[in-house]
Coordinates of C-alpha atoms in Angstrom, one line a residue:
Chain A
M253 CA 20.6 -19.2 2.3
K254 CA 17.9 -18.7 -0.4
R255 CA 16.9 -15.5 1.4
L256 CA 20.5 -14.3 1.4
L257 CA 20.9 -15.0 -2.3
C258 CA 17.7 -13.1 -2.9
L259 CA 18.9 -10.2 -0.9
L260 CA 22.2 -10.2 -2.7
A261 CA 20.4 -10.3 -6.0
L262 CA 18.2 -7.4 -5.0
L263 CA 21.2 -5.4 -3.8
S264 CA 23.1 -6.0 -6.9
W265 CA 20.1 -4.9 -8.9
W266 CA 19.6 -1.9 -6.8
L267 CA 23.2 -0.8 -7.2
A268 CA 22.9 -1.3 -10.9
V269 CA 20.2 1.3 -11.3
P270 CA 21.8 4.1 -13.3
A271 CA 22.7 7.2 -11.2
A272 CA 21.0 9.4 -13.7
A273 CA 17.6 7.9 -12.9
Q274 CA 15.2 10.6 -11.8
M275 CA 13.3 8.1 -9.7
T276 CA 14.8 5.5 -7.5
I277 CA 13.0 2.3 -6.6
D278 CA 13.6 0.3 -3.4
V279 CA 12.1 -3.2 -3.2
S280 CA 11.6 -5.3 -0.1
G281 CA 9.8 -8.6 0.6
A282 CA 9.2 -11.5 -1.8
G283 CA 6.1 -13.1 -3.4
A284 CA 4.6 -16.3 -1.9
R285 CA 5.9 -18.1 -4.9
Q286 CA 9.0 -16.7 -6.8
Y287 CA 10.0 -18.2 -10.1
P288 CA 13.8 -18.5 -10.2
I289 CA 15.0 -17.3 -13.6
A290 CA 18.4 -16.7 -15.1
I291 CA 18.7 -14.2 -17.9
T292 CA 22.1 -14.2 -19.8
N293 CA 23.6 -11.1 -21.3
F294 CA 22.6 -11.1 -24.9
P295 CA 25.6 -11.0 -27.3
G296 CA 25.4 -7.9 -29.4
E297 CA 23.5 -5.8 -26.8
A298 CA 26.6 -3.6 -26.3
A299 CA 25.4 -1.8 -29.5
L300 CA 22.4 -0.5 -27.5
P301 CA 22.3 2.7 -25.6
E302 CA 21.6 0.7 -22.4
S303 CA 21.6 -2.9 -21.3
L304 CA 18.4 -4.5 -22.5
T305 CA 18.8 -7.6 -20.3
Q306 CA 19.4 -5.4 -17.2
I307 CA 16.0 -3.7 -17.8
V308 CA 14.4 -7.1 -18.2
R309 CA 15.9 -8.4 -14.9
A310 CA 14.8 -5.2 -13.1
D311 CA 11.2 -5.5 -14.4
L312 CA 10.9 -9.2 -13.4
E313 CA 12.5 -8.6 -10.0
R314 CA 10.2 -5.6 -9.3
S315 CA 7.1 -7.6 -10.0
G316 CA 7.9 -9.6 -6.8
L317 CA 7.1 -12.8 -8.6
F318 CA 10.6 -13.6 -9.9
R319 CA 14.0 -14.3 -8.3
V320 CA 16.7 -13.3 -10.8
I321 CA 19.7 -15.6 -10.7
D322 CA 23.2 -14.5 -11.4
T323 CA 24.7 -15.8 -14.6
A324 CA 28.3 -15.2 -13.7
G325 CA 30.7 -18.0 -14.6
I326 CA 28.7 -19.3 -17.5
S327 CA 30.9 -19.4 -20.5
P328 CA 30.4 -19.4 -23.4
V329 CA 27.0 -17.7 -23.1
P330 CA 24.4 -19.9 -24.9
T331 CA 22.3 -18.2 -27.6
E332 CA 20.5 -21.4 -29.0
L333 CA 18.7 -24.2 -27.2
A334 CA 21.3 -26.7 -28.4
Q335 CA 24.0 -24.8 -26.6
V336 CA 22.3 -24.8 -23.2
R337 CA 24.0 -27.1 -20.7
F338 CA 21.1 -27.8 -18.4
A339 CA 23.1 -29.3 -15.5
E340 CA 24.9 -25.9 -15.2
W341 CA 21.6 -24.0 -14.8
A342 CA 20.1 -26.7 -12.5
A343 CA 23.1 -26.3 -10.3
K344 CA 22.3 -22.6 -10.0
S345 CA 18.7 -23.5 -9.0
A346 CA 17.3 -21.7 -12.1
D347 CA 14.0 -23.2 -13.1
Y348 CA 13.8 -20.9 -16.1
L349 CA 16.4 -19.4 -18.4
A350 CA 16.2 -16.6 -21.0
I351 CA 18.8 -16.5 -23.7
G352 CA 19.1 -14.3 -26.7
V353 CA 21.0 -12.2 -29.2
V354 CA 20.9 -8.7 -30.6
V355 CA 21.7 -8.6 -34.3
P356 CA 21.7 -5.8 -36.9
A357 CA 18.6 -5.5 -39.1
T358 CA 18.0 -3.1 -42.0
D359 CA 18.0 0.7 -41.7
G360 CA 20.1 0.9 -38.6
R361 CA 17.6 -1.1 -36.7
L362 CA 18.3 -4.1 -34.5
T363 CA 16.6 -7.4 -34.0
V364 CA 16.4 -8.9 -30.5
R365 CA 15.8 -12.7 -30.5
V366 CA 14.8 -14.3 -27.3
R367 CA 14.4 -18.0 -26.3
L368 CA 12.7 -18.8 -23.0
V369 CA 13.7 -22.2 -21.7
D370 CA 12.2 -24.5 -19.0
V371 CA 15.3 -25.8 -17.3
V372 CA 13.4 -28.5 -15.3
K373 CA 11.7 -29.9 -18.4
Q374 CA 14.8 -29.2 -20.6
A375 CA 12.5 -27.7 -23.2
E376 CA 11.9 -24.4 -25.0
L377 CA 8.8 -22.5 -23.6
A378 CA 8.7 -19.7 -26.1
S379 CA 10.7 -17.9 -28.6
F380 CA 10.1 -14.4 -29.9
A381 CA 11.8 -11.5 -31.7
F382 CA 11.5 -7.7 -31.9
T383 CA 13.0 -5.4 -34.5
M384 CA 13.6 -1.9 -33.1
A385 CA 15.4 1.4 -33.5
P386 CA 18.1 1.5 -30.8
A387 CA 16.2 4.4 -29.1
L388 CA 13.4 2.0 -28.3
T389 CA 15.6 -0.2 -26.1
R390 CA 13.6 0.4 -22.9
V391 CA 10.3 -0.3 -24.7
T392 CA 11.6 -3.5 -26.2
A393 CA 13.1 -4.6 -22.9
H394 CA 9.7 -4.1 -21.2
R395 CA 8.0 -6.1 -24.0
T396 CA 10.5 -8.9 -23.5
A397 CA 9.8 -8.9 -19.8
D398 CA 6.0 -8.8 -20.6
E399 CA 6.4 -12.0 -22.7
I400 CA 8.5 -13.8 -20.1
Y401 CA 6.1 -12.8 -17.3
A402 CA 3.0 -13.8 -19.2
K403 CA 4.5 -17.2 -20.3
I404 CA 5.5 -18.2 -16.8
T405 CA 2.8 -16.6 -14.5
G406 CA -0.1 -16.9 -16.9
E407 CA -0.9 -13.2 -16.2
K408 CA -0.5 -10.2 -18.5
G409 CA 2.7 -8.2 -17.7
F410 CA 2.5 -4.4 -17.0
F411 CA 6.0 -3.4 -17.8
N412 CA 5.0 -1.4 -20.8
T413 CA 2.4 0.7 -19.0
K414 CA 2.5 4.4 -17.9
I415 CA 1.9 6.1 -14.6
A416 CA 0.8 9.6 -13.9
Y417 CA 1.5 11.5 -10.7
V418 CA 1.9 15.0 -9.4
K419 CA 5.3 16.3 -8.5
K420 CA 5.6 19.3 -6.2
A421 CA 8.8 21.2 -5.9
G422 CA 8.6 24.4 -4.0
T423 CA 5.6 26.3 -5.4
R424 CA 5.7 24.4 -8.7
F425 CA 3.3 21.6 -9.5
D426 CA 3.9 19.3 -12.5
L427 CA 1.6 16.6 -13.8
I428 CA 4.0 13.9 -14.7
V429 CA 3.6 11.0 -17.1
A430 CA 6.3 8.4 -16.9
D431 CA 7.0 4.7 -17.6
Y432 CA 5.7 2.4 -14.9
D433 CA 9.2 2.3 -13.4
G434 CA 9.4 6.1 -13.2
Q435 CA 11.7 6.4 -16.2
N436 CA 11.1 8.6 -19.2
E437 CA 9.5 11.2 -17.1
Q438 CA 7.6 14.0 -18.9
S439 CA 5.6 16.9 -17.7
A440 CA 2.1 17.2 -19.2
L441 CA 1.2 20.4 -17.2
T442 CA 3.1 22.8 -15.1
S443 CA 1.2 25.1 -12.7
R444 CA 1.7 27.4 -9.7
E445 CA -1.5 26.1 -8.3
P446 CA -2.2 22.5 -7.0
I447 CA -3.2 19.7 -9.3
I448 CA -4.9 16.6 -7.8
S449 CA -6.8 13.4 -8.7
P450 CA -5.4 12.5 -12.1
E451 CA -7.1 9.5 -13.7
W452 CA -6.3 7.8 -17.1
S453 CA -9.0 7.4 -19.7
P454 CA -9.6 3.7 -20.5
D455 CA -7.7 4.1 -23.9
G456 CA -4.7 5.7 -22.2
S457 CA -4.7 8.8 -24.3
R458 CA -6.3 11.3 -21.9
L459 CA -6.0 12.3 -18.3
V460 CA -8.8 13.9 -16.3
Y461 CA -7.7 15.9 -13.2
V462 CA -8.6 18.7 -10.9
S463 CA -6.7 21.9 -11.2
F464 CA -6.8 25.0 -8.9
E465 CA -5.3 27.3 -11.5
N466 CA -8.4 29.5 -11.6
R467 CA -8.7 29.8 -7.8
K468 CA -11.2 27.1 -7.4
P469 CA -11.2 23.3 -8.2
Q470 CA -12.2 22.7 -11.8
I471 CA -12.1 19.5 -13.9
W472 CA -10.0 19.3 -17.0
V473 CA -9.7 16.6 -19.7
H474 CA -6.2 16.6 -21.2
E475 CA -5.2 14.8 -24.3
I476 CA -1.6 14.0 -23.3
Y477 CA -0.2 13.3 -26.8
T478 CA -1.6 16.6 -28.3
S479 CA -1.7 18.8 -25.2
K480 CA -5.4 19.7 -26.0
R481 CA -7.2 20.5 -22.8
T482 CA -10.9 20.9 -22.2
L483 CA -12.5 22.4 -19.1
V484 CA -15.4 20.0 -18.5
G485 CA -16.2 20.8 -14.9
N486 CA -16.6 24.5 -14.3
F487 CA -19.8 24.8 -12.3
R488 CA -20.6 27.1 -9.4
G489 CA -18.8 25.9 -6.3
S490 CA -16.2 23.1 -6.4
N491 CA -15.7 20.6 -9.1
S492 CA -13.7 17.5 -8.2
A493 CA -13.0 13.7 -7.9
P494 CA -13.5 12.7 -11.6
A495 CA -13.6 9.1 -12.6
W496 CA -13.9 7.6 -16.1
S497 CA -16.7 5.3 -17.1
P498 CA -15.2 2.0 -18.5
D499 CA -16.3 3.1 -22.1
G500 CA -14.5 6.4 -21.7
R501 CA -17.6 8.4 -22.6
E502 CA -18.7 9.6 -19.3
L503 CA -17.2 11.0 -16.1
A504 CA -18.6 10.6 -12.6
V505 CA -17.7 13.8 -10.8
V506 CA -18.4 15.6 -7.6
L507 CA -20.2 19.0 -7.8
T508 CA -21.5 21.3 -5.1
L509 CA -24.5 22.8 -6.9
S510 CA -26.8 22.0 -4.0
G511 CA -24.3 23.0 -1.3
A512 CA -22.8 19.7 -0.2
S513 CA -20.6 17.5 -2.3
Q514 CA -22.7 15.2 -4.5
I515 CA -22.1 12.8 -7.3
Y516 CA -23.0 13.7 -10.9
T517 CA -22.2 12.3 -14.3
L518 CA -21.0 14.4 -17.2
P519 CA -20.2 13.6 -20.9
A520 CA -16.4 13.3 -21.1
T521 CA -16.4 16.0 -23.7
G522 CA -18.3 18.4 -21.4
G523 CA -22.0 19.1 -21.1
E524 CA -24.8 19.1 -18.6
P525 CA -24.4 17.3 -15.4
R526 CA -26.9 14.7 -14.2
R527 CA -27.2 14.2 -10.5
L528 CA -26.8 10.7 -9.1
T529 CA -26.9 11.0 -5.3
T530 CA -29.2 13.0 -3.0
S531 CA -27.8 12.9 0.5
P532 CA -27.6 15.7 3.1
G533 CA -23.9 15.1 3.7
I534 CA -20.8 14.4 1.6
D535 CA -20.8 11.9 -1.3
T536 CA -17.4 11.9 -3.1
E537 CA -14.6 9.8 -4.7
P538 CA -16.9 7.9 -7.2
V539 CA -15.3 5.0 -9.1
Y540 CA -16.9 2.7 -11.6
S541 CA -16.7 -1.1 -11.4
P542 CA -15.0 -2.5 -14.5
D543 CA -18.3 -3.7 -16.0
G544 CA -19.7 -0.2 -15.6
G545 CA -22.7 -1.3 -13.7
T546 CA -21.8 0.0 -10.2
I547 CA -20.3 3.1 -8.7
Y548 CA -18.4 2.8 -5.4
F549 CA -18.0 6.0 -3.5
T550 CA -17.2 7.6 -0.1
S551 CA -20.0 9.0 2.0
D552 CA -20.4 10.4 5.5
R553 CA -24.2 9.6 5.5
G554 CA -23.6 7.2 8.4
G555 CA -21.5 9.6 10.4
G556 CA -17.8 9.1 9.5
P557 CA -16.6 8.4 6.0
Q558 CA -17.3 4.9 4.7
I559 CA -17.4 3.3 1.3
Y560 CA -20.8 2.6 -0.3
R561 CA -22.0 1.3 -3.7
M562 CA -24.9 2.1 -5.9
P563 CA -26.1 1.3 -9.4
A564 CA -24.1 3.4 -11.9
G565 CA -27.4 5.2 -13.0
G566 CA -28.1 6.2 -9.4
G567 CA -30.4 4.5 -6.9
E568 CA -30.2 2.9 -3.5
A569 CA -26.8 2.9 -1.9
R570 CA -25.4 0.1 0.2
R571 CA -22.6 0.3 2.7
V572 CA -19.5 -1.8 1.8
T573 CA -17.0 -1.1 4.6
F574 CA -17.8 -1.6 8.2
K575 CA -14.5 -2.0 10.0
G576 CA -13.0 1.2 11.5
A577 CA -14.3 4.8 11.5
Y578 CA -12.6 6.1 8.4
N579 CA -12.5 4.3 5.1
V580 CA -12.0 6.4 2.0
S581 CA -10.6 6.5 -1.6
P582 CA -12.0 3.3 -3.1
K583 CA -10.6 1.7 -6.2
V584 CA -11.9 -1.5 -7.8
S585 CA -9.5 -4.2 -9.1
P586 CA -9.5 -4.8 -12.8
D587 CA -11.3 -8.2 -12.3
G588 CA -14.0 -6.4 -10.2
K589 CA -13.4 -8.7 -7.2
T590 CA -11.4 -6.6 -4.8
L591 CA -11.7 -3.1 -3.4
A592 CA -8.5 -1.2 -2.4
Y593 CA -9.0 1.9 -0.1
V594 CA -7.4 3.9 2.6
T595 CA -8.3 3.0 6.2
R596 CA -7.5 4.8 9.4
N597 CA -6.0 2.5 12.0
G598 CA -5.6 4.6 15.1
G599 CA -3.8 7.6 13.8
L600 CA -2.4 5.8 10.9
F601 CA -3.7 6.0 7.3
Q602 CA -3.0 2.7 5.5
I603 CA -3.9 0.9 2.3
A604 CA -6.4 -2.0 2.8
I605 CA -8.2 -4.4 0.5
L606 CA -11.6 -5.9 0.8
D607 CA -12.8 -9.1 -0.9
L608 CA -16.1 -8.0 -2.4
A609 CA -17.5 -11.5 -2.3
T610 CA -16.7 -12.4 1.3
G611 CA -16.3 -9.0 2.9
Q612 CA -12.9 -10.0 4.3
E613 CA -10.7 -7.0 5.0
R614 CA -7.0 -6.7 5.3
T615 CA -4.4 -3.9 5.8
L616 CA -1.6 -4.3 3.3
T617 CA 0.9 -1.6 4.2
D618 CA 3.1 -0.6 7.1
T619 CA 3.6 3.0 5.9
V620 CA 1.5 5.5 7.9
K621 CA 0.3 8.3 5.7
D622 CA -1.0 6.4 2.7
E623 CA -3.3 8.0 0.1
S624 CA -4.6 7.5 -3.4
P625 CA -4.4 3.7 -4.2
S626 CA -4.3 2.7 -7.8
F627 CA -4.3 -0.8 -9.2
A628 CA -1.8 -2.1 -11.8
P629 CA -3.7 -3.0 -14.9
N630 CA -3.3 -6.7 -14.2
G631 CA -4.4 -6.2 -10.5
K632 CA -1.2 -7.6 -9.0
L633 CA 0.2 -4.4 -7.5
I634 CA -1.3 -1.3 -5.9
L635 CA 0.5 2.0 -6.4
Y636 CA -0.1 4.6 -3.8
A637 CA 1.3 7.8 -2.2
T638 CA 2.7 8.0 1.2
E639 CA 5.1 10.2 3.3
I640 CA 8.5 9.1 4.5
G641 CA 10.6 11.5 6.5
G642 CA 8.2 14.4 5.7
K643 CA 8.6 13.8 2.0
G644 CA 5.9 12.7 -0.4
V645 CA 6.9 9.4 -2.1
L646 CA 5.2 6.8 -4.3
A647 CA 5.0 3.3 -3.1
A648 CA 3.6 0.0 -4.3
V649 CA 2.5 -3.1 -2.6
S650 CA 1.5 -6.5 -4.0
T651 CA -2.1 -7.4 -3.5
D652 CA -1.0 -10.3 -1.3
G653 CA 0.9 -7.7 0.9
R654 CA 4.2 -9.5 0.5
V655 CA 6.2 -7.3 -1.8
K656 CA 6.7 -3.6 -1.0
Q657 CA 8.4 -1.0 -3.1
R658 CA 9.2 2.7 -2.7
L659 CA 9.7 5.0 -5.6
S660 CA 11.1 8.4 -4.6
V661 CA 11.7 11.4 -6.8
S662 CA 14.8 13.5 -6.1
A663 CA 14.2 16.9 -4.6
A664 CA 10.5 16.9 -4.9
D665 CA 7.3 15.5 -3.4
A666 CA 5.5 12.8 -5.4
R667 CA 1.8 12.3 -4.9
E668 CA -1.5 11.5 -6.5
P669 CA -0.3 8.5 -8.5
A670 CA -2.5 6.8 -11.2
W671 CA -1.5 3.7 -13.0
G672 CA -2.5 3.7 -16.7
P673 CA -4.2 1.0 -18.7
F674 CA -2.5 -1.7 -20.8
T675 CA -1.3 -0.2 -24.1
K676 CA -2.9 -1.7 -27.2
Chain B
M294 CA -6.5 41.4 -5.8
F295 CA -8.4 43.9 -3.8
K296 CA -5.3 45.8 -2.8
R297 CA -4.6 46.2 -6.5
V298 CA -8.1 47.5 -7.1
S299 CA -7.9 50.1 -4.3
A300 CA -4.4 51.1 -5.5
I301 CA -5.8 51.7 -8.9
S302 CA -8.7 53.7 -7.5
I303 CA -6.3 55.9 -5.5
I304 CA -4.2 56.5 -8.6
A305 CA -7.3 57.3 -10.5
L306 CA -8.2 59.8 -7.8
L307 CA -4.8 61.4 -7.8
V308 CA -5.0 61.8 -11.5
A309 CA -8.5 63.2 -11.2
C310 CA -7.4 65.7 -8.6
S311 CA -4.4 66.8 -10.5
T312 CA -6.4 67.5 -13.6
S313 CA -8.2 70.8 -13.6
G314 CA -10.8 71.8 -16.0
E315 CA -8.3 73.5 -18.2
K316 CA -6.2 71.7 -20.7
Q317 CA -2.7 70.9 -19.5
P318 CA 0.2 71.8 -21.8
E319 CA 1.3 68.8 -23.6
A320 CA 4.6 67.2 -22.8
P321 CA 7.1 67.5 -25.7
V322 CA 7.0 64.4 -27.9
S323 CA 10.3 62.6 -27.9
E324 CA 11.9 61.8 -31.2
N325 CA 12.8 58.4 -29.9
Q326 CA 9.4 56.9 -29.7
G327 CA 9.1 54.2 -27.1
R328 CA 12.1 55.3 -25.2
P329 CA 11.8 57.4 -22.1
P330 CA 12.6 61.0 -22.9
M331 CA 16.1 61.9 -21.8
T332 CA 15.5 65.6 -21.3
T333 CA 12.6 65.7 -18.9
A334 CA 14.7 67.7 -16.4
E335 CA 15.3 70.5 -18.9
V336 CA 11.9 70.6 -20.5
A337 CA 9.6 70.3 -17.6
P338 CA 6.1 71.4 -18.5
K339 CA 4.9 74.7 -17.2
P340 CA 2.6 74.4 -14.2
P341 CA -1.1 74.6 -15.1
P342 CA -2.5 78.1 -14.7
V343 CA -4.5 78.5 -11.6
D344 CA -8.0 79.9 -11.9
T345 CA -8.1 82.0 -8.7
G346 CA -11.7 83.1 -9.4
R347 CA -13.3 79.8 -8.6
I348 CA -13.9 77.6 -5.5
S349 CA -13.7 73.8 -6.0
T350 CA -14.4 70.9 -3.6
V351 CA -11.5 68.5 -3.2
T352 CA -12.5 64.9 -3.1
P353 CA -11.4 63.4 0.1
P354 CA -8.9 60.5 -0.1
Q355 CA -10.9 57.3 -0.6
V356 CA -10.6 54.8 2.2
D357 CA -11.3 51.2 1.5
E358 CA -13.9 50.1 4.0
L359 CA -12.7 46.5 3.6
T360 CA -9.2 47.3 4.8
T361 CA -10.2 48.7 8.1
G362 CA -11.9 47.6 11.3
V363 CA -13.8 44.3 11.5
L364 CA -14.1 44.1 7.7
A365 CA -10.3 43.7 7.5
K366 CA -10.7 40.3 9.2
R367 CA -11.5 37.7 6.6
S368 CA -10.8 34.3 8.3
I369 CA -13.1 32.1 10.3
Y370 CA -11.5 29.3 12.2
F371 CA -13.1 25.9 12.9
D372 CA -12.6 23.2 15.5
L373 CA -11.3 19.8 14.6
D374 CA -14.0 17.8 12.8
S375 CA -16.4 20.8 13.0
Y376 CA -18.2 22.6 10.3
E377 CA -20.1 25.2 12.4
V378 CA -19.3 28.9 12.6
K379 CA -18.3 29.5 16.2
P380 CA -20.2 32.3 18.1
E381 CA -17.0 34.4 18.3
Y382 CA -17.1 34.9 14.5
R383 CA -20.7 36.1 14.4
A384 CA -19.7 39.8 14.5
L385 CA -17.2 39.3 11.7
V386 CA -19.7 37.5 9.4
E387 CA -22.4 40.1 10.2
A388 CA -20.1 43.0 9.3
H389 CA -19.3 41.4 5.9
A390 CA -23.0 40.6 5.4
S391 CA -23.8 44.3 6.0
F392 CA -21.1 45.5 3.6
L393 CA -22.3 43.1 0.9
R394 CA -25.9 44.3 1.3
K395 CA -24.8 47.9 1.0
N396 CA -22.5 47.0 -2.0
P397 CA -24.6 44.7 -4.2
S398 CA -22.0 44.9 -7.0
R399 CA -19.4 43.2 -4.8
K400 CA -18.9 39.5 -4.9
V401 CA -17.2 37.3 -2.3
V402 CA -15.9 33.8 -2.6
V403 CA -15.9 31.8 0.6
E404 CA -12.8 29.5 0.4
G405 CA -12.9 26.4 2.7
N406 CA -9.7 24.8 4.0
T407 CA -8.7 21.7 6.0
D408 CA -5.6 20.3 7.6
E409 CA -3.6 17.8 5.7
R410 CA -4.7 14.5 7.4
G411 CA -6.6 12.0 5.3
S412 CA -7.8 11.8 1.7
R413 CA -7.3 14.9 -0.4
E414 CA -10.7 14.5 -2.1
Y415 CA -12.6 13.9 1.2
N416 CA -10.8 16.9 2.6
L417 CA -11.9 18.9 -0.4
S418 CA -15.5 18.0 0.6
L419 CA -14.9 18.9 4.2
G420 CA -13.5 22.3 3.2
Q421 CA -16.6 22.8 1.1
K422 CA -18.7 22.1 4.2
R423 CA -16.9 24.9 6.0
A424 CA -17.3 27.3 3.1
E425 CA -21.0 26.4 2.8
A426 CA -21.5 27.0 6.6
V427 CA -20.1 30.6 6.2
K428 CA -22.1 31.2 3.0
K429 CA -25.3 29.9 4.6
M430 CA -24.8 32.4 7.5
L431 CA -24.3 35.2 5.0
V432 CA -27.5 34.3 3.2
L433 CA -29.4 34.1 6.5
L434 CA -28.1 37.6 7.1
G435 CA -29.7 38.8 3.9
V436 CA -26.9 38.6 1.4
P437 CA -28.3 37.5 -2.0
E438 CA -26.8 34.2 -3.3
S439 CA -25.8 35.9 -6.5
Q440 CA -23.1 37.8 -4.6
L441 CA -21.7 34.6 -3.0
E442 CA -19.8 31.4 -4.1
A443 CA -18.5 28.7 -1.8
V444 CA -15.5 26.8 -3.0
S445 CA -13.0 24.5 -1.3
F446 CA -9.2 24.3 -1.4
G447 CA -9.3 21.2 0.9
E448 CA -5.8 20.6 2.2
E449 CA -4.1 21.9 -1.0
K450 CA -3.3 25.5 -0.1
P451 CA -2.2 25.4 3.6
K452 CA -1.5 28.7 5.2
A453 CA 0.6 27.1 7.8
Q454 CA 3.1 24.5 6.5
G455 CA 3.9 22.7 9.8
K456 CA 2.8 19.3 10.8
D457 CA 1.8 20.0 14.3
E458 CA -1.6 20.9 15.9
A459 CA -0.9 24.6 15.8
A460 CA -0.4 24.4 12.0
Y461 CA -3.5 22.1 11.6
A462 CA -5.6 24.6 13.6
E463 CA -4.5 27.5 11.4
N464 CA -5.5 25.5 8.3
R465 CA -9.0 24.6 9.5
R466 CA -10.4 27.8 8.1
G467 CA -12.8 29.6 5.9
D468 CA -11.6 32.8 4.1
L469 CA -13.7 35.5 2.6
S470 CA -12.1 36.4 -0.7
Y471 CA -13.4 39.5 -2.4
R472 CA -12.9 39.1 -6.1
A473 CA -12.4 41.7 -8.9
Q474 CA -15.8 43.2 -9.9

């Protein structure tokens, strides 16, 4: 029954996604523990360009950690703690309840006041308010969802973060920056030639990527809010696989100055490369650990491609993955404890994770052409690219493998996703 | 690009052939500057006077060596998971090596490609390996490194768009791309 209710809630949410959305999201599965929460409609929100509470519900549902309970039949809608009839909510199996109002403030702005209630303890958990211009409804809704998520799960919410990805439609490539839910899509770069490997600077103001616009792969650093671009990797041969150091000052990159692909570092503003690896084969896809001390990378030094690690200044490399003949595209979780990567199982390419302390490996996805994993900034979800029905789509999976989502862009291939950092 | 270069050289040649030592009568300047003259049919320039008292050599039409014979072939195909130039491509690479030795001002970029399976960045490195194999062979055949660059397109610029073995085989390739001088 619970399952059915959950499914109905999911379905009603999915149907409620506005038709104008450029990206559609499909969620399946449920977290190990789901917090049942009811969110009333906030009196006064009709003044907003879109329903704030609907965005909050969608955010929480999408995290996989919440089950959103229908509030139909509750009348009058409570806006203060004293008006909450707890038995009514307990009967709906809601452990948590969010109530609120939207009231006019000065200068045409509006104030959203929210109270988060623990129905079991019959007590207020938190109350907060945001004053905003109506155009900032989505941002405010995401901030509201962040507050609720943090208060109940103890983890920081990621609803106000950005993602970048590459959209391919015909022969046109766009480097897209969008909200984490695919809304508010904007193109930072349009090109007739491929764009790959975008990565966010730690402060979220720049993207580094590889562009083929000059008939070879070159590395660009692009300030997304000013459109200023700097060609930092334009060495003889190929320039690819850029990764930011955690302080945002350096880039680990792959150059072919000696012939084969090798890892170098470069100042993020451009400059002379310093070579880190010296192997006869391929070393690529470098990525820094969050503490900046280690670089994980893909190498074929042992035959097929496997993931290795080495000190960030260079030095002896140690193999990290052992299971299977093809393990590539490493990413380290924000807490530095887990590695996400692409593993080949038979002919299938799937997202796997590895516990760096125990070496325990686990395949998370059931899609078959997975690429480019990218952690949510709180480490709870992994965004990746895959192919469904011959079309490139973005997908996400929770790090426990239980919640799976698919984000597809209409009439285009979506690929090369990168999840941005928390915004300050 | 090269086609354009040769087209330009042919036009230059035609212009050169049509211009004799003597000054051609100038076409009337149109009053409507910037617009094509409307009266070209009526005011066609007189033909240049022919100097019958002199013998000149006509430059033969230039043929671009690179567009004929083995030099017209620019693609080297590789087996699955292989980065070695197969013996059947030796003649092709040797012909280009010989052309490059004879034309030291010409530069060629070896572009490596792979099929679409697997990581884009790893495939970029695999494509580089194919490009380097061709480049290395050219160097061994005496072409100076300064005339050569090996780059990779990985799986990003597939020649065949299909998702079957025939398409994958078409995309496991190194291309010799002569760039503008």
